[in-house]
Coordinates of C-alpha atoms in Angstrom, one line a residue:
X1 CA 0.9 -47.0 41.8
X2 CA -2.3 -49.1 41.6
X3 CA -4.6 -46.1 42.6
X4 CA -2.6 -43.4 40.6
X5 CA -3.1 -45.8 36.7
X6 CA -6.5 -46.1 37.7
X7 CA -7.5 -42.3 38.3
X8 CA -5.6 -41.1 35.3
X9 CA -8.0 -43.0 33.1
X10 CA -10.9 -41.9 34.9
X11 CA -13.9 -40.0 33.2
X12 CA -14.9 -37.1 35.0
X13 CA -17.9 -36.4 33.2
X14 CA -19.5 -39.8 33.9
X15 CA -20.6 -40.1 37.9
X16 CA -19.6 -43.5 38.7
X17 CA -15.9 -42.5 37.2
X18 CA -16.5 -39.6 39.6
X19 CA -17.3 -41.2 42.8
X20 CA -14.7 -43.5 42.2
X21 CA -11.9 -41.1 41.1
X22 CA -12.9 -39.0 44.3
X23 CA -12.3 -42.3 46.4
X24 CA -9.1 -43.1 45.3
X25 CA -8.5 -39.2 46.1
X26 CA -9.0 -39.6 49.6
X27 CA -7.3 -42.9 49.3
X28 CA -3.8 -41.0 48.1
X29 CA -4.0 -38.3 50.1
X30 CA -4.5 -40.6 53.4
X31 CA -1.8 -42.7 52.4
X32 CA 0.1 -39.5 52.1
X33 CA 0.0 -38.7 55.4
X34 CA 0.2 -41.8 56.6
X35 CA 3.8 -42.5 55.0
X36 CA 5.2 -38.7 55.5
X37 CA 4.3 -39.5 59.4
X38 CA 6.8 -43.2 58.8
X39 CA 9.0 -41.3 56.5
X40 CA 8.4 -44.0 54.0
X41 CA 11.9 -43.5 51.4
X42 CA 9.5 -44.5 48.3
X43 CA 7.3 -41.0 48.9
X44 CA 10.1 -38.5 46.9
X45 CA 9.6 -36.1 45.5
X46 CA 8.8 -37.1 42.0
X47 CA 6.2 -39.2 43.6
X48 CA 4.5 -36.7 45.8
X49 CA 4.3 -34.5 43.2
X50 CA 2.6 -36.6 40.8
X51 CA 0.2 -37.9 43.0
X52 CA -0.7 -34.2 43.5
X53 CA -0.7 -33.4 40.2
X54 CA -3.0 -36.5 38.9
X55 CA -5.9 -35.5 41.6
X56 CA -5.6 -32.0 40.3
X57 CA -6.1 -33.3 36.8
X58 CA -9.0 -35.8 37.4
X59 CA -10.5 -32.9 39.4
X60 CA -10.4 -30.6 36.2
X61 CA -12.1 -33.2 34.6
X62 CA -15.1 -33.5 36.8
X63 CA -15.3 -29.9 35.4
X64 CA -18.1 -28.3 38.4
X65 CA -16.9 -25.0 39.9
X66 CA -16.4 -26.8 43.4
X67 CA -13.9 -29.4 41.7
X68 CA -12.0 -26.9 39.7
X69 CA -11.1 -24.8 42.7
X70 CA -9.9 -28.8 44.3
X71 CA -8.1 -29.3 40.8
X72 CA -6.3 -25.7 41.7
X73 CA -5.2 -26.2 44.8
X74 CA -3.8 -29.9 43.8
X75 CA -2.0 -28.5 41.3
X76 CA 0.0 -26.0 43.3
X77 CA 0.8 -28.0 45.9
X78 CA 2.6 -30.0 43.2
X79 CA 4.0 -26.9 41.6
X80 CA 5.3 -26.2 45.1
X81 CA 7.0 -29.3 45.9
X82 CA 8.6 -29.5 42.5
X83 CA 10.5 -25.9 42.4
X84 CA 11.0 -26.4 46.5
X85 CA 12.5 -29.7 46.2
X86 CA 12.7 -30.9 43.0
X87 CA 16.1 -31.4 41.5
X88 CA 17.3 -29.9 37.7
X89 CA 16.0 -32.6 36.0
X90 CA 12.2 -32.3 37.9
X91 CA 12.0 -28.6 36.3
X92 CA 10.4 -29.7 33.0
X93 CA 7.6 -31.1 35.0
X94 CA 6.8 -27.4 36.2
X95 CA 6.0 -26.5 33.0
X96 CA 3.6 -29.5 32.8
X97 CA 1.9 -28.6 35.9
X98 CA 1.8 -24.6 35.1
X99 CA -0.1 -25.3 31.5
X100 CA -2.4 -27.8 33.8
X101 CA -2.9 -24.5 36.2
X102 CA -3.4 -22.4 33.4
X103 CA -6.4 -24.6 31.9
X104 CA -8.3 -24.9 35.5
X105 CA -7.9 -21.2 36.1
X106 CA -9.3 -20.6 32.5
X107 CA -12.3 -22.8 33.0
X108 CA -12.7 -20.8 36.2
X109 CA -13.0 -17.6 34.8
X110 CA -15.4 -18.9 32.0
X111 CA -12.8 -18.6 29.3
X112 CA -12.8 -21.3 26.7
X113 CA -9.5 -23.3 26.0
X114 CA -8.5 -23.2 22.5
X115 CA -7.4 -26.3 20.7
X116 CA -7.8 -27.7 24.7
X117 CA -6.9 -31.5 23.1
X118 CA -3.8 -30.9 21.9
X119 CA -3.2 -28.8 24.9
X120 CA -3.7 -31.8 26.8
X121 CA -1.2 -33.7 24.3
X122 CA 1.6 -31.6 25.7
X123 CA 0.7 -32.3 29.0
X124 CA 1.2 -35.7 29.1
X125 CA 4.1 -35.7 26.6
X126 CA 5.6 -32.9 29.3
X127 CA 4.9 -35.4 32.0
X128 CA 6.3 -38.2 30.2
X129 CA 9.8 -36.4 28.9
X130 CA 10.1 -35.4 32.4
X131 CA 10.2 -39.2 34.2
X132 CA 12.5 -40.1 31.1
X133 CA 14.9 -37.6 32.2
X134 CA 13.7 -38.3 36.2
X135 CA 13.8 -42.1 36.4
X136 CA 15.0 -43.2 32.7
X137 CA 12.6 -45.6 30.6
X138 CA 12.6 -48.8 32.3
X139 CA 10.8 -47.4 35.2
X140 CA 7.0 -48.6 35.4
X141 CA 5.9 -45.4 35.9
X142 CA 7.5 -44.1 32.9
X143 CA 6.3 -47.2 30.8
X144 CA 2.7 -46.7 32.4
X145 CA 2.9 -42.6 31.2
X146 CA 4.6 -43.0 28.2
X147 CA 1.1 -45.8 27.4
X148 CA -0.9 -43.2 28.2
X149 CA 0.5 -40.8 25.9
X150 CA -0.2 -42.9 23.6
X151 CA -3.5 -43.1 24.1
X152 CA -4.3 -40.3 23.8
X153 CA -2.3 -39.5 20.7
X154 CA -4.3 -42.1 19.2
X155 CA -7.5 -40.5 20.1
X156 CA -6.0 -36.9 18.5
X157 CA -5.4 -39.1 15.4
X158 CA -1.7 -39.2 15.8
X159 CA -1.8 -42.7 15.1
X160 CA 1.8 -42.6 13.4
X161 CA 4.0 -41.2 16.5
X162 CA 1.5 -43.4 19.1
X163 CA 2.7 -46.5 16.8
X164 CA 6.1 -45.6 17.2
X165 CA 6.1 -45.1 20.8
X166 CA 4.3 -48.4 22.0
X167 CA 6.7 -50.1 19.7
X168 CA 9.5 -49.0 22.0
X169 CA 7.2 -49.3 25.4
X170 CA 6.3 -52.9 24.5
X171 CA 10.2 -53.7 24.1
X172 CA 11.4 -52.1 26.8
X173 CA 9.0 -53.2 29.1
X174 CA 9.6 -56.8 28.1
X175 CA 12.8 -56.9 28.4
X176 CA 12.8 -55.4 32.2
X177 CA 9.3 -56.5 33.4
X178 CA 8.7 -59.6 31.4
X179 CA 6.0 -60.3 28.9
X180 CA 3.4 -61.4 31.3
X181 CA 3.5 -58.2 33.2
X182 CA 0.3 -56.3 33.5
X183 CA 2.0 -52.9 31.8
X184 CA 3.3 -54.6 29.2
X185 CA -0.2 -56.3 28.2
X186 CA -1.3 -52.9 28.7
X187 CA 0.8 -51.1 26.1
X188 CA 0.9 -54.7 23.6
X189 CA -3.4 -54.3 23.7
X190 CA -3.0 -50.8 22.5
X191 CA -0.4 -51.8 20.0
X192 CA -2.4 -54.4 18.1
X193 CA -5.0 -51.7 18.4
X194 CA -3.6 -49.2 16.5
X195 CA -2.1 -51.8 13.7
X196 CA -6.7 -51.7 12.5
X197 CA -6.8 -49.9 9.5
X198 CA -9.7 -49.0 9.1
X199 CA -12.2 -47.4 5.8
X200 CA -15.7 -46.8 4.6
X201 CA -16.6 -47.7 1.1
X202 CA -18.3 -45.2 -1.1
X203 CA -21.3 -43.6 1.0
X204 CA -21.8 -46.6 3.8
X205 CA -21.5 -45.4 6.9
X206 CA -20.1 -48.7 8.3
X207 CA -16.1 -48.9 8.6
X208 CA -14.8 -51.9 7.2
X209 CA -11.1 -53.4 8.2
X210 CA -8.6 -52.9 5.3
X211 CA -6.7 -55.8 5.1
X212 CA -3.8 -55.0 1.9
X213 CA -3.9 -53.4 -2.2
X214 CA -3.9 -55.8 -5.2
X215 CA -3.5 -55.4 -9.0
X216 CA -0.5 -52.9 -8.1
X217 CA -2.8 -50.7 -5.4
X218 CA -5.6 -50.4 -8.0
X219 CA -7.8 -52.7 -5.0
X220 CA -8.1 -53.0 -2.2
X221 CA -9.0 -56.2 -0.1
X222 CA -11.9 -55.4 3.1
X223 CA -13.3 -57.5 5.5
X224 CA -15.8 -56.5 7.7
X225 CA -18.3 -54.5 9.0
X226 CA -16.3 -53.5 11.6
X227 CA -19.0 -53.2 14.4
X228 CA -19.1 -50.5 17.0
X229 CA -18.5 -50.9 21.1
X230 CA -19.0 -55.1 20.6
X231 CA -16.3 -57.9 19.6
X232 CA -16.1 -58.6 15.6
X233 CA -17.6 -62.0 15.1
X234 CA -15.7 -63.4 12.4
X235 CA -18.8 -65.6 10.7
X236 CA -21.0 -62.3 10.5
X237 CA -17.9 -60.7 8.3
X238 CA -17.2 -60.9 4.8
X239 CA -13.6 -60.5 2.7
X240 CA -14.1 -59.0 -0.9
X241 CA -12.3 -56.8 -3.0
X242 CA -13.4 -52.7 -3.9
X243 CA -11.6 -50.4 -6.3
X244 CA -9.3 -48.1 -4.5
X245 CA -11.0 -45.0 -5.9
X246 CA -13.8 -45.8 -3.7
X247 CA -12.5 -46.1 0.0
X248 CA -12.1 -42.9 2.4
X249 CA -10.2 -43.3 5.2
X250 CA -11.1 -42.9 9.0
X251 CA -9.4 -40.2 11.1
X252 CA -5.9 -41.4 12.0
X253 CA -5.1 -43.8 9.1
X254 CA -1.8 -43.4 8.5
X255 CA -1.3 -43.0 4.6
X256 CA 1.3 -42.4 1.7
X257 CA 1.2 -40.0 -1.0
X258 CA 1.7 -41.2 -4.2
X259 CA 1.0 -39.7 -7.8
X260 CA 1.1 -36.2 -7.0
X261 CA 2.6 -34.3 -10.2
X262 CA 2.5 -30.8 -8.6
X263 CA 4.3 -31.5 -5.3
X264 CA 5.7 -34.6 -6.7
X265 CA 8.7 -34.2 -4.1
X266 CA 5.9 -35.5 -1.2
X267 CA 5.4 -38.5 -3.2
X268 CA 6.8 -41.4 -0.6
X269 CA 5.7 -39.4 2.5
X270 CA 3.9 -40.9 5.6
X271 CA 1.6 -39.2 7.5
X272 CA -1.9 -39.2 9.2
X273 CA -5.2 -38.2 7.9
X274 CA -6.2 -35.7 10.5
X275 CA -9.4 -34.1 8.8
X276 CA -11.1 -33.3 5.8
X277 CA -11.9 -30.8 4.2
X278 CA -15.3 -30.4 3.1
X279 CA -14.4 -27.3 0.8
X280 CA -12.2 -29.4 -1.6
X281 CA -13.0 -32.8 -0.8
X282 CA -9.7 -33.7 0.1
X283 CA -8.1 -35.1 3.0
X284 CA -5.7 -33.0 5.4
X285 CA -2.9 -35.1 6.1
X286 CA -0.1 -34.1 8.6
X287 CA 3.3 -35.6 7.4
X288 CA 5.6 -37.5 10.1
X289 CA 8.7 -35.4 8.5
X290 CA 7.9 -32.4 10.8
X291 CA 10.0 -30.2 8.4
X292 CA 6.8 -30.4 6.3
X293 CA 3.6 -28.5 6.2
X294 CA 0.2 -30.5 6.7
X295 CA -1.3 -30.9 3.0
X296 CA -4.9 -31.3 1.6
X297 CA -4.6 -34.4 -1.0
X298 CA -7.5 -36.2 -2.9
X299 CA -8.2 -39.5 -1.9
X300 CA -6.9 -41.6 -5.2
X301 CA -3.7 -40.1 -4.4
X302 CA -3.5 -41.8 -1.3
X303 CA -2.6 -45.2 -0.2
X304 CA -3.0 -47.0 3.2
X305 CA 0.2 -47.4 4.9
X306 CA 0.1 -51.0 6.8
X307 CA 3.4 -51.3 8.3
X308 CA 5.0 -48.2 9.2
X309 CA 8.9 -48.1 7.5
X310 CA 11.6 -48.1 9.9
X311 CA 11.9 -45.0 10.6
X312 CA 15.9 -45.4 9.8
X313 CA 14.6 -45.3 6.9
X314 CA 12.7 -42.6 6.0
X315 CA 15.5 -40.6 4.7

């Protein structure tokens, strides 16, 4: 289990990632062998496959010609054990592993993947449904998936549904692994990680931490700069107050709309920022009420959401 967090994590671009993701390859594949020979009862099915499909996926990664035919291969040996083995509830996980197929075989022929992040997105969030309905949500491997997921929905900008989801991860794994347990440190890191909100003031370039709105949201309270890549040394920051008007939001920031008079029916919704538009100036928020169209909304008519609302509710 040790080896297969570790390569999933793995940067195939960068060499020492590489080397080390091919290492732990060879690692999995030799233990493979070696517990198929001792008939080892914890090598099912579900775990074969995944170990399979993981290598298959850090091989795509590494992205040369002679690791995506590797990636292939991987990836339908795991598509084989799944429909030859796999029980009713494994099927979803074909799925996962055909769009994986499809990707590899695209980059193969030279074909570009459109939107390829959020292709990735449902993946993982395949993957992850799958060992919920496989091995329910108190398995580690589940827990450890269902992290990653969020991960990477943080890094897409869905900062909203990742929030939501390591909420439940950090319970759950708690309550079955205890608080001290690696996973669970794991998932709680990225939780207080995505609890940063995070803006720039007027032209700077430098993100400052948005702490909470005064004078009835008219301010807004900043402490920072927020450097890059090194730990925030509290003596080198300073707390001070800005007009609202004047912060822009980072990529992800989960916001409300408020004082909309054409669409004032969206005032109250949550959603992310995802992108701006440049055209209009306005931010491109996608609402959490999936029954509702992404809209482009000027800045002063939106407000940094700090604790997400229980999402009881939201109705």
């Amino acid at each position: 289990l040790a080896l297969l967090q570790r390569i999933v994590v793995l940067d195939g671009g960068k060499e020492a990632d590489r080397i080390e993701g091919e290492e732990i390859s060879s690692k999995m594949l030799s233990l493979i062998d070696e517990m198929e020979k001792n008939s080892d009862p914890s090598l099912d099915v579900l775990a074969l496959a995944t170990i399979y499909q993981e290598i298959g996926i850090f091989y795509y990664r590494v992205d040369t010609k002679q690791s995506l035919k590797k990636g292939k291969r991987c990836l339908e040996i795991s598509r084989d054990i799944v429909i030859t083995f796999g029980g009713r509830e494994l099927q979803c996980l074909v799925e996962a592993i055909k769009n994986n197929l499809a990707n590899v075989e695209a980059r193969l022929s030279g074909v570009s993947i459109p939107n390829e992040k959020e292709s990735d997105l449902s993946s993982i969030r395949a993957r992850y449904n799958c060992l919920l309905q496989a091995v329910g949500q108190n398995d580690i491997r589940t827990i450890e998936m269902g992290t990653l997921l969020a991960s990477k929905l943080f890094n897409a900008y869905h900062t909203i549904e990742a929030s939501r989801l390591l909420d439940r991860l950090v319970i759950i794994s708690c309550r079955v692994h205890g608080s001290y347990h690696k996973q669970t440190k794991i998932a709680e890191s990225w939780r207080q990680r995505l609890q940063l909100r995070c803006a720039f003031i007027g032209s700077e370039q430098q993100p400052y931490q948005a702490l909470r709105y005064e004078d009835d949201g008219d301010s807004c309270i900043v402490q920072g700069p927020v450097p890059k890549n090194v730990p925030r040394n509290d003596d080198d920051c300073q707390t001070f107050s800005v007009p609202s008007v004047e912060i822009s939001f980072s990529l992800g920031t989960p916001v409300m709309l408020h004082g909309l008079k054409k669409a004032a029916h969206l005032n109250g919704e949550i959603g992310d920022v995802r992108e701006y538009c440049k055209l209009s100036g306005r931010c491109v928020v996608h609402l959490e009420d999936k029954d509702l169209k992404p809209v482009k909304v000027k800045h002063e008519n939106l407000r940094i959401v700090f604790d997400l609302p229980d999402p009881k509710n939201l109705d």
